[in-house]
Structures are given as structure tokens and as C-alpha cells.
Short mmCIF file of C-alpha atoms in Angstrom, two decimals:
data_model
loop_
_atom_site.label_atom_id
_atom_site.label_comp_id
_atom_site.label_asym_id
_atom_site.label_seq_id
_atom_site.Cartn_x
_atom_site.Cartn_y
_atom_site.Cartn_z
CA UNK A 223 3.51 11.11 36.56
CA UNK A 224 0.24 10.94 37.94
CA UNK A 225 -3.51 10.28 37.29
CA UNK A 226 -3.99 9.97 33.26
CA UNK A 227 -0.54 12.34 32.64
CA UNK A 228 1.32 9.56 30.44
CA UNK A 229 4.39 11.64 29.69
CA UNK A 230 7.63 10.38 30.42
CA UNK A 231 10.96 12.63 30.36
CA UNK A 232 13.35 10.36 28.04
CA UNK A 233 13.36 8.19 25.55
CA UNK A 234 15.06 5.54 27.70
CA UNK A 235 11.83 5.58 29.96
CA UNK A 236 9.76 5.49 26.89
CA UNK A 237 11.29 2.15 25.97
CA UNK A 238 11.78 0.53 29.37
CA UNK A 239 11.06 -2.99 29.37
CA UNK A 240 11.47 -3.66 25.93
CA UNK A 241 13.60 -6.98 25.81
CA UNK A 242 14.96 -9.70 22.97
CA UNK A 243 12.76 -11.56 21.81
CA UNK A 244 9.40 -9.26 22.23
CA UNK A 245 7.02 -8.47 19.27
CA UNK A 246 7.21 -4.73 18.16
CA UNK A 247 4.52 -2.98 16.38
CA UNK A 248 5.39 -0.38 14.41
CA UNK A 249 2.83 2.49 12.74
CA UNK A 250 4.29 4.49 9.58
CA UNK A 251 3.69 3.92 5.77
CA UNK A 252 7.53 4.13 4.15
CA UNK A 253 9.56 6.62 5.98
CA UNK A 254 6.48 8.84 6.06
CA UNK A 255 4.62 9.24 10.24
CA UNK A 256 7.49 6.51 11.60
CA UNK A 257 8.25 7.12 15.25
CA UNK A 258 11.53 7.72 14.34
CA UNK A 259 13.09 8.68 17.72
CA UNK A 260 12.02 5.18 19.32
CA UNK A 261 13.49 3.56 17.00
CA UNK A 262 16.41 5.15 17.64
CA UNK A 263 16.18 4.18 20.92
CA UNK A 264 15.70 0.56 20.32
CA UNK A 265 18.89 0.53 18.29
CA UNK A 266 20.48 2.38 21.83
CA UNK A 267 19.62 -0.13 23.62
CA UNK A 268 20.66 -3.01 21.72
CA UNK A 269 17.52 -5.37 21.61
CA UNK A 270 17.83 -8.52 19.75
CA UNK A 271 15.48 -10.96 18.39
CA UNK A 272 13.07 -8.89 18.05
CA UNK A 273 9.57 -9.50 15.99
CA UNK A 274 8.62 -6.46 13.91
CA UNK A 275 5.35 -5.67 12.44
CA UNK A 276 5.11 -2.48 10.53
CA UNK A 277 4.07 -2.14 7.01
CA UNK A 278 7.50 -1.13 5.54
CA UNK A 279 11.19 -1.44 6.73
CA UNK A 280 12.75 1.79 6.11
CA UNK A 281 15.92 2.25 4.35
CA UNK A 282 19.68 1.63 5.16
CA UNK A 283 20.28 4.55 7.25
CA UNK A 284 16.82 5.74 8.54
CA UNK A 285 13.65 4.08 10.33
CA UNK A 286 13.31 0.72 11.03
CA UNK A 287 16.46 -0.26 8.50
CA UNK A 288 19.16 1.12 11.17
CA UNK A 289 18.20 -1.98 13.42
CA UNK A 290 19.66 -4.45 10.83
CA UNK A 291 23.41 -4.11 10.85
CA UNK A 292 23.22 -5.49 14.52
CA UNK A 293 20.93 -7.96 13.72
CA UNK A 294 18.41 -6.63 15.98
CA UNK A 295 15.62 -8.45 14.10
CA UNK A 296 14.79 -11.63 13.81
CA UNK A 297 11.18 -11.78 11.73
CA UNK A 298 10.02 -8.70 10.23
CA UNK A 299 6.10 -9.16 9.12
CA UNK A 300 5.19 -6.26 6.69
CA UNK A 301 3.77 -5.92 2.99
CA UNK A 302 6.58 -4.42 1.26
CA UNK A 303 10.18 -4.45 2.19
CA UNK A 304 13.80 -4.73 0.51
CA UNK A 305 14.24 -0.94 -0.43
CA UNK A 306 17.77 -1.09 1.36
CA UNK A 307 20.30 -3.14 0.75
CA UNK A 308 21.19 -4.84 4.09
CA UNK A 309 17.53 -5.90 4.32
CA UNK A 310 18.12 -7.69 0.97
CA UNK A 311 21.78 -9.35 1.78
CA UNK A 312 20.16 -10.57 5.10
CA UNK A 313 16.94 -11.89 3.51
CA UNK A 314 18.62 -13.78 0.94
CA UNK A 315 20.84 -15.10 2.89
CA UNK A 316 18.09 -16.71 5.03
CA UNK A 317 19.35 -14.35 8.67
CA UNK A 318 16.32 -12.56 8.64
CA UNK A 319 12.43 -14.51 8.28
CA UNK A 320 10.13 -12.29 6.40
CA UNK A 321 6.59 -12.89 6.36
CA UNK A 322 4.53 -10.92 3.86
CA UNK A 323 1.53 -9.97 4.49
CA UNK A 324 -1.05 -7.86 2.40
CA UNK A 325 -1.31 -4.24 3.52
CA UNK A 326 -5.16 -4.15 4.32
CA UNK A 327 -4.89 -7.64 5.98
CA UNK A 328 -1.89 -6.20 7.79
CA UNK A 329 -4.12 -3.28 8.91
CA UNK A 330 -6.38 -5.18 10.12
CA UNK A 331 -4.69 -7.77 11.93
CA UNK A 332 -3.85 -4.69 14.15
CA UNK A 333 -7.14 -3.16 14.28
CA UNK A 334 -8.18 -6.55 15.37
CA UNK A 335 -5.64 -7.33 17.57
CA UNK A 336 -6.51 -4.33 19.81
CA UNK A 337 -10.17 -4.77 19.21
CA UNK A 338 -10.26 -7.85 20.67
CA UNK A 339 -10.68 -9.74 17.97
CA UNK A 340 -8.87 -13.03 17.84
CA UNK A 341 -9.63 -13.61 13.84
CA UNK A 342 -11.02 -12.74 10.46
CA UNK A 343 -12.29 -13.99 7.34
CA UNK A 344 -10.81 -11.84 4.03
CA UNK A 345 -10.73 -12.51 0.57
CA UNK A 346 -8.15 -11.01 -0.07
CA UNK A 347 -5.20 -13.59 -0.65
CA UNK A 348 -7.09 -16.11 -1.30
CA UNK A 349 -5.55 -18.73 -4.42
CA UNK A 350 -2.55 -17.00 -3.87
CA UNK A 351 0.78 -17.84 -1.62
CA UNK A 352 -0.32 -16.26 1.45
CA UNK A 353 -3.11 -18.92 1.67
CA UNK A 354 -0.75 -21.75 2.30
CA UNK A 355 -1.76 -23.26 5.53
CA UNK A 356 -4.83 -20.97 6.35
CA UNK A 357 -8.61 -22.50 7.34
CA UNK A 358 -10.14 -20.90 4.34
CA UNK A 359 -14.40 -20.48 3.87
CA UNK A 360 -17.42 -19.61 1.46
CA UNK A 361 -19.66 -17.44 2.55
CA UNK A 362 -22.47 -16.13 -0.02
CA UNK A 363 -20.23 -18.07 -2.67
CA UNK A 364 -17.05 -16.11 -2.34
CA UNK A 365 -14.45 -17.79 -0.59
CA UNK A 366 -12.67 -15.68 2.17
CA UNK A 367 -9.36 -17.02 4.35
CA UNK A 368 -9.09 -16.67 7.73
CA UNK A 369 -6.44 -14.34 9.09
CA UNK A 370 -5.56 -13.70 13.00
CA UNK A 371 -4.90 -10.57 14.68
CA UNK A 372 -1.55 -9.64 16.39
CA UNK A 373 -0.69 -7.65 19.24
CA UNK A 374 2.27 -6.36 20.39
CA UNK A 375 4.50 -6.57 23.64
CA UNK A 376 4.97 -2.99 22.43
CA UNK A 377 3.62 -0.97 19.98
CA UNK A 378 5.39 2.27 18.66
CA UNK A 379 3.55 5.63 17.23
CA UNK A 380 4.34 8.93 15.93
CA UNK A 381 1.31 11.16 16.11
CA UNK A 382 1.29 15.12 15.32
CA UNK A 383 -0.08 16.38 18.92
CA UNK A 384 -1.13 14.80 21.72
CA UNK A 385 -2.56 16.14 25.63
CA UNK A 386 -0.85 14.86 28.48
CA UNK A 387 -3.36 11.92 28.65
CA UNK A 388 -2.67 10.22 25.25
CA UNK A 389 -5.62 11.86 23.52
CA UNK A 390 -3.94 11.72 19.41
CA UNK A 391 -3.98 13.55 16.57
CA UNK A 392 -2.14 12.82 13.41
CA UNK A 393 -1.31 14.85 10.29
CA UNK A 394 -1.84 13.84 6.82
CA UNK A 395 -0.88 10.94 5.36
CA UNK A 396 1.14 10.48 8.60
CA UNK A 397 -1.48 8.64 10.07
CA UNK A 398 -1.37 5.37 8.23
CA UNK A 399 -0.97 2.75 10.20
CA UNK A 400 -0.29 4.61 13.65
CA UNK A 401 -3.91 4.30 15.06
CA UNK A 402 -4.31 0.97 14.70
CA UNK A 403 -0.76 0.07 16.19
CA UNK A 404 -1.81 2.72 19.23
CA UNK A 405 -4.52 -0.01 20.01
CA UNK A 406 -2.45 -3.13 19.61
CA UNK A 407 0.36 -2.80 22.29
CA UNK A 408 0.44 -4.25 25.80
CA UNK A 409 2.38 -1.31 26.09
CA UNK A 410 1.71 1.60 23.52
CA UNK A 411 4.64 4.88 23.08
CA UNK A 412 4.01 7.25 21.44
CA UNK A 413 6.29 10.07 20.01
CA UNK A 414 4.84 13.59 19.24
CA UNK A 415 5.72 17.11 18.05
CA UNK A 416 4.01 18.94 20.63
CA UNK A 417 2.39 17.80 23.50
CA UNK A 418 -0.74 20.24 25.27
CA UNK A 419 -2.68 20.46 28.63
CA UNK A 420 -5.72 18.51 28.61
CA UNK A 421 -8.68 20.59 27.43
CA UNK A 422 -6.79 21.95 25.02
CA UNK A 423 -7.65 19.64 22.02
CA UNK A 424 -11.20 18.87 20.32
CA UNK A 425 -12.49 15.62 22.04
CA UNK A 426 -14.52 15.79 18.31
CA UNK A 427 -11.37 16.06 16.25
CA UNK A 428 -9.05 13.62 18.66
CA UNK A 429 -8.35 10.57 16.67
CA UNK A 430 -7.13 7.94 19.17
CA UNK A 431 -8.47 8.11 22.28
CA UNK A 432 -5.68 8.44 25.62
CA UNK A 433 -7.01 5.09 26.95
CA UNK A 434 -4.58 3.29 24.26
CA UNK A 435 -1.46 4.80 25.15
CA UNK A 436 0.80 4.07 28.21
CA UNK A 437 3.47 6.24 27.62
CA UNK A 438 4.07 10.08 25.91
CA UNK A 439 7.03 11.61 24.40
CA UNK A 440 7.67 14.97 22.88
CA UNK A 441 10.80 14.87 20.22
CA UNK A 442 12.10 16.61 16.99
CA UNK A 443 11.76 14.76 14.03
CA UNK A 444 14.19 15.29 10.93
CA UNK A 445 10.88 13.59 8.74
CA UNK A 446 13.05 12.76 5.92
CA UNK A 447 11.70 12.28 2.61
CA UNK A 448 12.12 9.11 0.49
CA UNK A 449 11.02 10.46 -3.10
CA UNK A 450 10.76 13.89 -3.48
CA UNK A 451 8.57 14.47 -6.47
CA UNK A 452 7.81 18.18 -7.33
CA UNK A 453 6.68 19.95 -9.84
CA UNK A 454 7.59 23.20 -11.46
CA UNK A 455 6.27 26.76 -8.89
CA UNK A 456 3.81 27.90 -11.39
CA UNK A 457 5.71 31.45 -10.64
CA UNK A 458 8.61 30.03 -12.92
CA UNK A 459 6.25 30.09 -15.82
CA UNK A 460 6.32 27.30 -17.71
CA UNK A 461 4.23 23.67 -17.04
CA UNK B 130 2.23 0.62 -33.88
CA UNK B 131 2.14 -0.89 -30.32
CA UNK B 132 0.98 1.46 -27.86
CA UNK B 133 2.95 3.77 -25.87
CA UNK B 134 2.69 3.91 -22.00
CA UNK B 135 1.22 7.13 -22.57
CA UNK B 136 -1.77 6.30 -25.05
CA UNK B 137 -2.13 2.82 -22.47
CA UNK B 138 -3.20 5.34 -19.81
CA UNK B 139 -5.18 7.54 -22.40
CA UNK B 140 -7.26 4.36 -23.58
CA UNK B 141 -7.75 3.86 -19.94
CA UNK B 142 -8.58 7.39 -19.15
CA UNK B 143 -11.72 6.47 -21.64
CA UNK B 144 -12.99 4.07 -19.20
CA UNK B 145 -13.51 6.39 -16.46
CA UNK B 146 -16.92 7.92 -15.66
CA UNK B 147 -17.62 11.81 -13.81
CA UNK B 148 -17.85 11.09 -9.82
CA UNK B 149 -15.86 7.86 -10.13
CA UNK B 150 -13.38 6.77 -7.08
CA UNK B 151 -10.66 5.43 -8.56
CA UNK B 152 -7.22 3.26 -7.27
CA UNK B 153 -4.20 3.96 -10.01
CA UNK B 154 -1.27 1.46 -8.99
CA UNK B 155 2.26 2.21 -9.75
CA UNK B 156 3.80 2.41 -13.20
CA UNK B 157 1.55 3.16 -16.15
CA UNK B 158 -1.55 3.38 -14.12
CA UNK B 159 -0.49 5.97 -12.81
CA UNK B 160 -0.07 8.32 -15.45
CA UNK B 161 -3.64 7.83 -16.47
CA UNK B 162 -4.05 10.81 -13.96
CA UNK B 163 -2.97 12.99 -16.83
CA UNK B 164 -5.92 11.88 -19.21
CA UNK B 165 -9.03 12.63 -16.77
CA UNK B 166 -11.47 14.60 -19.74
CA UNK B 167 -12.25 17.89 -18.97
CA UNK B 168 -15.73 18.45 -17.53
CA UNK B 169 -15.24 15.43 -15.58
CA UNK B 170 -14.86 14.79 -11.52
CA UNK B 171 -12.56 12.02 -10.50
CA UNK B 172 -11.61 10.92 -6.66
CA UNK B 173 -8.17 9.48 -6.88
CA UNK B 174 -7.69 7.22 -3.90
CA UNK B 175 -3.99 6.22 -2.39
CA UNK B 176 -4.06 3.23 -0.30
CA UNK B 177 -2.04 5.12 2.34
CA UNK B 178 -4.74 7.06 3.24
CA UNK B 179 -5.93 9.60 1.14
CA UNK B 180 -8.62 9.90 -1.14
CA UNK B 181 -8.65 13.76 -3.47
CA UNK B 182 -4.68 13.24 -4.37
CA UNK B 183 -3.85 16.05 -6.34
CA UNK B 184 -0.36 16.84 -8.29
CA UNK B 185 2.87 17.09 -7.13
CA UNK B 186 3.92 19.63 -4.91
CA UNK B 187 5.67 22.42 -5.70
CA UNK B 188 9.54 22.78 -3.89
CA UNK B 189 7.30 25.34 -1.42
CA UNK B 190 4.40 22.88 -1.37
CA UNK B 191 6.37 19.92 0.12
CA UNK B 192 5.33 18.26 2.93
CA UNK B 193 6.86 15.06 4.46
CA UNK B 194 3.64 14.33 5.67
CA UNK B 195 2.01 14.07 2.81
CA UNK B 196 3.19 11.30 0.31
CA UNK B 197 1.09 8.53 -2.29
CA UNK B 198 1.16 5.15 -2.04
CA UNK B 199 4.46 4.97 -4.25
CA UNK B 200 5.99 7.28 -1.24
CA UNK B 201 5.77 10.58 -3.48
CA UNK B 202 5.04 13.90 -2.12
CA UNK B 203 2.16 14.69 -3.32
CA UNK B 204 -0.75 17.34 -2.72
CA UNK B 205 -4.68 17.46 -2.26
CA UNK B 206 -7.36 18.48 -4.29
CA UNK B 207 -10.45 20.41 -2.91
CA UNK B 208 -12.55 18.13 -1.04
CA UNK B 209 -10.00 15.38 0.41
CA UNK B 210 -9.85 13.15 3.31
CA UNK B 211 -7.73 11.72 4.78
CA UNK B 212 -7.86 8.61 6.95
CA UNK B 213 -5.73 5.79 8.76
CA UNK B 214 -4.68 2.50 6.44
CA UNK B 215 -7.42 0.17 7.95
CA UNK B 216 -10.27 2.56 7.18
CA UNK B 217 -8.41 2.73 3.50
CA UNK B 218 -8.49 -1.05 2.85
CA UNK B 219 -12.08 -1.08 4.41
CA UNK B 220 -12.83 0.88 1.26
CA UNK B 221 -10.79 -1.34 -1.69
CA UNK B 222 -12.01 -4.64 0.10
CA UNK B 223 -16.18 -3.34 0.97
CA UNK B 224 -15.68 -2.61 -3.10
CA UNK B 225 -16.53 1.45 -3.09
CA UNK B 226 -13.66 2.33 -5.46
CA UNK B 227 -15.77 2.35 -8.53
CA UNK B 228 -12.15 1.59 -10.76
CA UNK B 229 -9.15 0.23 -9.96
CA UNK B 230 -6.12 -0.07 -12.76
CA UNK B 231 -3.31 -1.97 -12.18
CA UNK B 232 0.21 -3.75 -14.02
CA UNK B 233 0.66 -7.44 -14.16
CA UNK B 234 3.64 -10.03 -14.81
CA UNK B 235 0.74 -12.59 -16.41
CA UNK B 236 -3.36 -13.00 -16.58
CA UNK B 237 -5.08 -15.78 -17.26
CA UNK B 238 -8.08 -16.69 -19.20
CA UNK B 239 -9.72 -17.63 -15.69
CA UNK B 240 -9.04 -14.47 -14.37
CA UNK B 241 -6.12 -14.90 -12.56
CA UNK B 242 -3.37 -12.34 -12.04
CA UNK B 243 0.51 -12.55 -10.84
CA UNK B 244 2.21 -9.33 -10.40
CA UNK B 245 4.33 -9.48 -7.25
CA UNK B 246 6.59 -11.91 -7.27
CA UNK B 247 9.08 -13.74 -9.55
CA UNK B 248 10.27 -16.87 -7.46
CA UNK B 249 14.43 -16.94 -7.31
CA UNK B 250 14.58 -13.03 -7.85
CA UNK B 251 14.16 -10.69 -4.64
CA UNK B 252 10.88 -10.47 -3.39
CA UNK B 253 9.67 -7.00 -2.43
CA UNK B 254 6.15 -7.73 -1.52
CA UNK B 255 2.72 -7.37 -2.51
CA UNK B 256 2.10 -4.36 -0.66
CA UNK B 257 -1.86 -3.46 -1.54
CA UNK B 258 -1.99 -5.72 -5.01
CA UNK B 259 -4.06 -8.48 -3.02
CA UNK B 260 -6.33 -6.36 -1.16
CA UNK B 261 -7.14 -4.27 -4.23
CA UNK B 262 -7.66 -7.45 -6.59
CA UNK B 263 -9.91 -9.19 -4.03
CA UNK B 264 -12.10 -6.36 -3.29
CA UNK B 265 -12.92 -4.47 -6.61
CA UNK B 266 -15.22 -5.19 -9.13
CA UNK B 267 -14.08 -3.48 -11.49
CA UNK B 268 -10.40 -3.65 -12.46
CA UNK B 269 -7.97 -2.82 -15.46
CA UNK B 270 -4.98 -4.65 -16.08
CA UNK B 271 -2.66 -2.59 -18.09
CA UNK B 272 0.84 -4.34 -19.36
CA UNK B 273 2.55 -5.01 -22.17
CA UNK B 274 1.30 -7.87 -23.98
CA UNK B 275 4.03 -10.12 -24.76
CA UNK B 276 8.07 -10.05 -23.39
CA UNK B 277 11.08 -8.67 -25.44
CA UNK B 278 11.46 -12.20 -26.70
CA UNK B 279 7.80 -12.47 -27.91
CA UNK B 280 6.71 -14.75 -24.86
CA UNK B 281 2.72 -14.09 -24.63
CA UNK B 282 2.25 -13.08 -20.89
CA UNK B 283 -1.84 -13.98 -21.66
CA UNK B 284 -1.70 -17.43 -20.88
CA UNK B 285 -4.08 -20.41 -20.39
CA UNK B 286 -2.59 -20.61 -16.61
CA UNK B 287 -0.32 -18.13 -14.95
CA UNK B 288 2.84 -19.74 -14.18
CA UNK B 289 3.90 -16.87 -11.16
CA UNK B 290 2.77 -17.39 -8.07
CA UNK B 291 -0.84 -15.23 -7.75
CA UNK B 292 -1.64 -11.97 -6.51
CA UNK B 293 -5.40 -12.85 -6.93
CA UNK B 294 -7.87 -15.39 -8.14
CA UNK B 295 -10.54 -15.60 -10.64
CA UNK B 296 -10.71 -11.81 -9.94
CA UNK B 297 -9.48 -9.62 -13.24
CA UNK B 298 -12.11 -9.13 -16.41
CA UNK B 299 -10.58 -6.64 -18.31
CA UNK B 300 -6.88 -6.00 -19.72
CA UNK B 301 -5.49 -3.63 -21.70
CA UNK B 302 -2.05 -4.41 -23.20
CA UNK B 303 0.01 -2.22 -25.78
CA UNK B 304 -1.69 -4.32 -28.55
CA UNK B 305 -5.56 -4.63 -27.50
CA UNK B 306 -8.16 -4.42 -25.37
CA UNK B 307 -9.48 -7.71 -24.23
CA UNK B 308 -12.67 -8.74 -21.91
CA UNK B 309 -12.16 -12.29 -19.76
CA UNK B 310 -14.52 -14.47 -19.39
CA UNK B 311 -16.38 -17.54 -19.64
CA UNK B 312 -12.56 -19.25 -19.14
CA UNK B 313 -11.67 -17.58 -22.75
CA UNK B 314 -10.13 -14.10 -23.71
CA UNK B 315 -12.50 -11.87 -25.97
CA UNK B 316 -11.05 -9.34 -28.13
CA UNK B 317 -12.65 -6.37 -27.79
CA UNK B 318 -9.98 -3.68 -29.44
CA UNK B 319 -6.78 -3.45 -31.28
CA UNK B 320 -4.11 -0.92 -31.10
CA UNK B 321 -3.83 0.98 -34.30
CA UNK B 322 -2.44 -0.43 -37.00
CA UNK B 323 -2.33 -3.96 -35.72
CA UNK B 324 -3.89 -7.32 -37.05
CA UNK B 325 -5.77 -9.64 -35.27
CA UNK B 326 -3.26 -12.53 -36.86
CA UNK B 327 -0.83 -10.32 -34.77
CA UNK B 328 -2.87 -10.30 -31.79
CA UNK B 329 -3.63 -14.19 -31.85
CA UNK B 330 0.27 -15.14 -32.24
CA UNK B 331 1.00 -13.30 -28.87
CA UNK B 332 -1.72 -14.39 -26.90
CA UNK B 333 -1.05 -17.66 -25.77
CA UNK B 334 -4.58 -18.44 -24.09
CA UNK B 335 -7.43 -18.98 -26.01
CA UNK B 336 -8.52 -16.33 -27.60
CA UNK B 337 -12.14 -15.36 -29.00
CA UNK B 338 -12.49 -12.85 -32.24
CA UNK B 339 -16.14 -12.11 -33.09
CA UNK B 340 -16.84 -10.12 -35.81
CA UNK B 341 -14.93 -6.85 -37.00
CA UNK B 342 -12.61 -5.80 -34.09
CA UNK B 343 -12.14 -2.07 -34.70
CA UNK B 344 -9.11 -0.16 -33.73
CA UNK B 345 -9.03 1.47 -31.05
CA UNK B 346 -9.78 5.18 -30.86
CA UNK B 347 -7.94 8.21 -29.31
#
């Protein structure tokens, strides 16, 4: 590795460093663009205590839901959780601290985090629950709470294709919340399908820029679906 | 008759205007889809980043990269974009989705909604209920309007905890359509074939009738 090249040959160097205790940001929207793979790895390695931040919590047996059984988390901060049943058992038993958070204020506490931003005011949430103990404000009349940014000790992303110096692109609705986690890690791995010499993307279509990301993995994905919704091929005939 | 979920989302789809952006949540709202009139254009936007969702995919059409905000595979009409989740909520909370509809546990005659949580029973999260109340101007409450046991769920004060304050004006239950404001409900529409007496007994907040209050239409 040399220069801007941020590619590392295993997962195992892809997660080096990570230990109990750290804060773990996490891009992905249900099981849908999850860096799958490093998560994987995380549960290899046995981390505990750890502080996730990702918008969802996977399910029992895929994404970030295979790290409960060990009780490799600690706090999990997301906007919508408890669609497997560990998660749930853990939760109500008071093992595991959940902090909900609303999904655009979760977005943005990334964006901001990695922006530099120590803080912002939203309305959203304001009146409600996740208000309690938050400096709230009016401006114009409207009255807006004020919400501050995290950052990670790491920050994991799956993107679609990447060149050898981090330069991203994402597919679909597989980008969610990957971007914004790609700028919120001390240290920022990524996962990718298929990884290309540099030159050999857009720089207009690149989506995150290479300066975000410290380390570069290529891996196979199984991508599995949580509800498959289809509707009839319109070669069957009928609606 | 009480209304079906069905004619809830087709009294709904009546609301909607040619060139309108509009956020369908989960449930009921999202089977006003299915009502858009002919002749008319309609963005549908999923938090999750994509504005043009289209139908469901068929078995060849499936892509794991490509789901709605309820985790669905889904497709794309002509003419989306896609985009990453805090670009999405810059667009619910900078208020350029021109409708949003969502379900509700309770309103309130000052406007207040709780939909996500039910203290004591497992809490799943609010996912993008708060942003989407906060930043649209325009939002439709559809539920039903009263419990299996008759308990009004239009109430003077919401007894939940919130998803949002002061921020919902209309609601349209499987009895009537109602407008909130000035601290009162205001009747606008009944279902077919039910009485404002009818109305009154299972709304438990104040409730204004002026006039006539014709049935509603379909």
C-alpha cells in the first residue's frame, strides 16, 4: 500500500484496531447496502461493548443482528430496531441501551459529524420524547431542538465500486446512509463489489470522494432480501 | 358503512394534485398509490432515498438494491433519482414534499399526533414519523376513528407519548373527514351512510359541525 492506494488484502486488516468499547458507525437502510462482510468480521473478532450507530439492526441471523448473541453491543443508537427476536429479549430485559433517534436527525448527526459540525437545531422531535433533556430554541416562531453530531472510532460502508483511492459509487437505494457514515469515521472501511484503477471512474459521477476512506475491500455479498414483494411477469397474463 | 382501507386511500387519492411530491407511510397510506387519477403525474418519495418509486418488481425485476422505505423491493418510474438518506430528510424537513399521508395511534384537537410508541409494549422506533411530521405542511392522517371497544382515538389531549407537535391539520378516519384547528376538530365529511350523532359519540375532542356535512363522494 502506497500513495492514495487504500486497499487492504483481508478483512482482518480492514478491521484492525477496532477494540471494546469503540463507537461503530454503520451505513445501510434494513438489510439493504449493509457492509455485510465487516460485520462479519467484527463478530470474528469478538469485540465487546461496542456503540453502534446505524439506522436499523438487522435481523437474527444477518447484518448487524449476528453481533447480539455474544453480547457484542452495548448501546445501539438507530431509528427503528426490534425486527429480530434476540434484539427484543435483550432490550427488554434492560442488557442492551437503545437510544432512538429519528432517521433524518440520525442522518444528519453523521453528515455533521464528518462535516465538522459539532451541533444542530431541528424541529423535528420537538414536544415529543426525544426532546427530554435537549437545549431547545425559536427561531422565526418555530421552535427547533438542538441535536449533536457523532463520529465514529470507525465507520463501516458498503459501496457498489470504488478506485484504489476510495473514490465511491453506490447503487440504488443502497446508498442510504453509507455516504454520510464514509465521512464520519476516524477510521472509514469500506467494502465493495469491484474495485478499478484510478482513472477509471467519472470524477463527475463519483459520489464520495477517496479523501474519506482509510481503508478498501473487495468482497462477495449474498445481499439478502428482507421482504420480497413482486408482482405478477406481465408475460403470465393476468394483473 | 365505515370505510374500508381501500376507499380511506381512494378519499385520499382525491386530495392529490398533477406534479405533486408525495410521502405515503406504511399501512393504508400506502395503498393510496393505487388511486392516482388517470391524466395525473405524481412523484412518490421513499425516505430511503428514492423519489419516482414505481410498482413492485417482477420475480426477473428484483433487485436487492432497490427496496422502499417499508424494506420492499420495489422498482422506478421514468424520471427517478435516487439519493443518500441525509439529502432525503433535507427534502421532508426543507418542506418540498407537497403531501405527506400518514397512520396514527391518537390526534389531538391541537394538532398533536402519537403513532410510534405504546409505553409497556415493545418499542420499535419512530423511524422517519418525526422528521416527516415536523417538516411538512401539508399532512393526512389516515386511521380508524375509534378502537374495537368504541374508545374515540380523537381526543382533547393525546395520551401516547408524541411523534409530533401542534403539526397535523387534516385527518381522515373510516368515518369522516375532519380539518384541525383553532384547538377544535371541524367536520368537514362523513363516510357514507353515517350520522353526524354517530360521528360526535366517537370523537372524544371537541368537535365543530357547521351546516350540512355532506357525505363523502367516490
Amino acid at each position: 500500500m502506497a500513495g492514495f492506494d487504500k486497499v487492504v488484502s483481508s478483512y482482518e486488516e480492514a478491521m484492525a484496531g477496532l477494540k471494546d468499547n469503540m463507537t461503530v458507525i454503520a451505513g445501510g437502510f434494513g438489510l439493504c447496502g449493509i457492509p455485510e462482510n465487516l460485520i462479519n468480521e467484527i463478530k470474528r473478532k469478538g469485540t465487546k461493548g461496542l456503540t453502534l450507530v446505524s439506522n436499523n439492526c438487522g435481523v437474527d441471523d444477518f447484518g448487524l443482528g449476528i453481533l447480539l448473541p455474544d453480547r457484542q453491543i452495548k448501546k445501539i443508537i438507530a431509528s427503528y430496531v426490534g425486527e429480530n427476536a434476540e434484539f427484543e429479549r435483550q432490550m427488554m430485559a434492560g442488557e442492551l441501551d437503545v437510544e432512538l433517534t429519528p432517521q433524518g436527525t440520525l442522518a444528519e448527526k453523521m453528515r455533521a459529524g464528518g462535516a465538522g459540525i459539532p451541533a444542530f437545531f431541528t424541529a423535528t422531535g420537538y414536544g415529543t420524547p426525544v426532546a427530554e433533556g435537549k437545549e431547545d430554541r425559536q427561531f422565526n416562531g418555530r421552535n427547533y431542538i438542538l441535536e449533536e453530531a457523532i463520529i465514529g472510532d470507525f465507520a463501516i460502508v458498503k459501496a457498489w465500486k470504488a478506485d484504489r483511492y476510495g473514490n465511491l459509487v453506490f447503487r440504488k437505494t443502497a446508498r442510504n446512509f453509507n455516504p454520510m457514515a464514509a465521512t464520519a469515521g476516524k477510521i472509514t472501511v469500506v467494502e465493495v463489489e469491484e474495485i478499478v484503477e484510478p482513472g477509471a471512474l467519472d470524477p463527475d459521477q463519483i459520489h464520495t470522494a477517496g479523501i474519506y476512506v482509510d481503508r478498501l475491500i473487495q468482497g462477495t455479498f449474498e445481499k439478502r432480501i428482507e421482504q420480497r414483494t413482486t408482482r405478477p411477469s406481465t408475460s403470465q397474463g393476468d394483473k | 358503512m365505515a370505510l374500508s382501507r381501500e376507499q380511506i386511500a381512494q378519499r385520499v387519492a382525491q386530495e392529490l394534485q398533477d406534479g405533486y411530491y408525495v410521502n405515503l407511510g406504511i399501512g393504508i397510506p400506502t395503498l393510496v398509490a393505487n388511486y392516482v387519477p388517470e391524466n395525473m403525474e405524481v412523484m412518490l418519495q421513499s425516505e430511503n432515498g428514492l423519489l419516482g418509486m414505481g410498482q413492485f418488481p417482477t420475480e426477473e425485476e428484483i433487485d436487492a438494491d432497490l427496496i422502499n422505505a417499508g424494506k420492499q423491493t420495489v422498482t422506478m418510474v421514468k424520471g427517478a433519482s435516487i439519493f443518500d438518506s441525509a439529502e432525503s430528510f433535507a427534502m421532508v424537513r426543507g418542506g418540498h414534499v407537497d403531501l405527506t399521508v400518514l397512520g396514527a395511534f391518537e390526534v389531538d384537537v391541537n394538532g398533536n399526533i402519537a403513532s410510534y410508541m405504546i409505553p409497556g409494549k415493545l418499542i420499535k422506533g419512530m423511524g422517519g414519523a418525526m422528521d416527516l411530521v415536523a417538516g411538512a405542511d401539508n399532512i393526512i392522517v389516515t386511521m380508524t376513528h375509534a378502537s374495537k371497544h368504541g374508545v374515540s382515538k380523537l381526543l382533547s389531549n393525546c395520551t401516547l407519548p408524541l411523534t409530533g407537535k401542534g403539526c397535523i391539520k387534516k385527518v381522515l378516519t373510516d368515518l369522516a373527514f375532519i380539518e384541525i384547528k383553532d384547538g377544535k376538530f371541524h367536520l368537514l365529511e362523513r363516510a357514507p351512510g353515517i350520522s353526524v350523532e354517530e360521528i360526535k359519540k366517537l370523537t372524544e375532542g371537541e368537535l365543530i359541525v357547521t351546516g350540512d356535512i355532506p357525505e363523502m363522494v367516490f
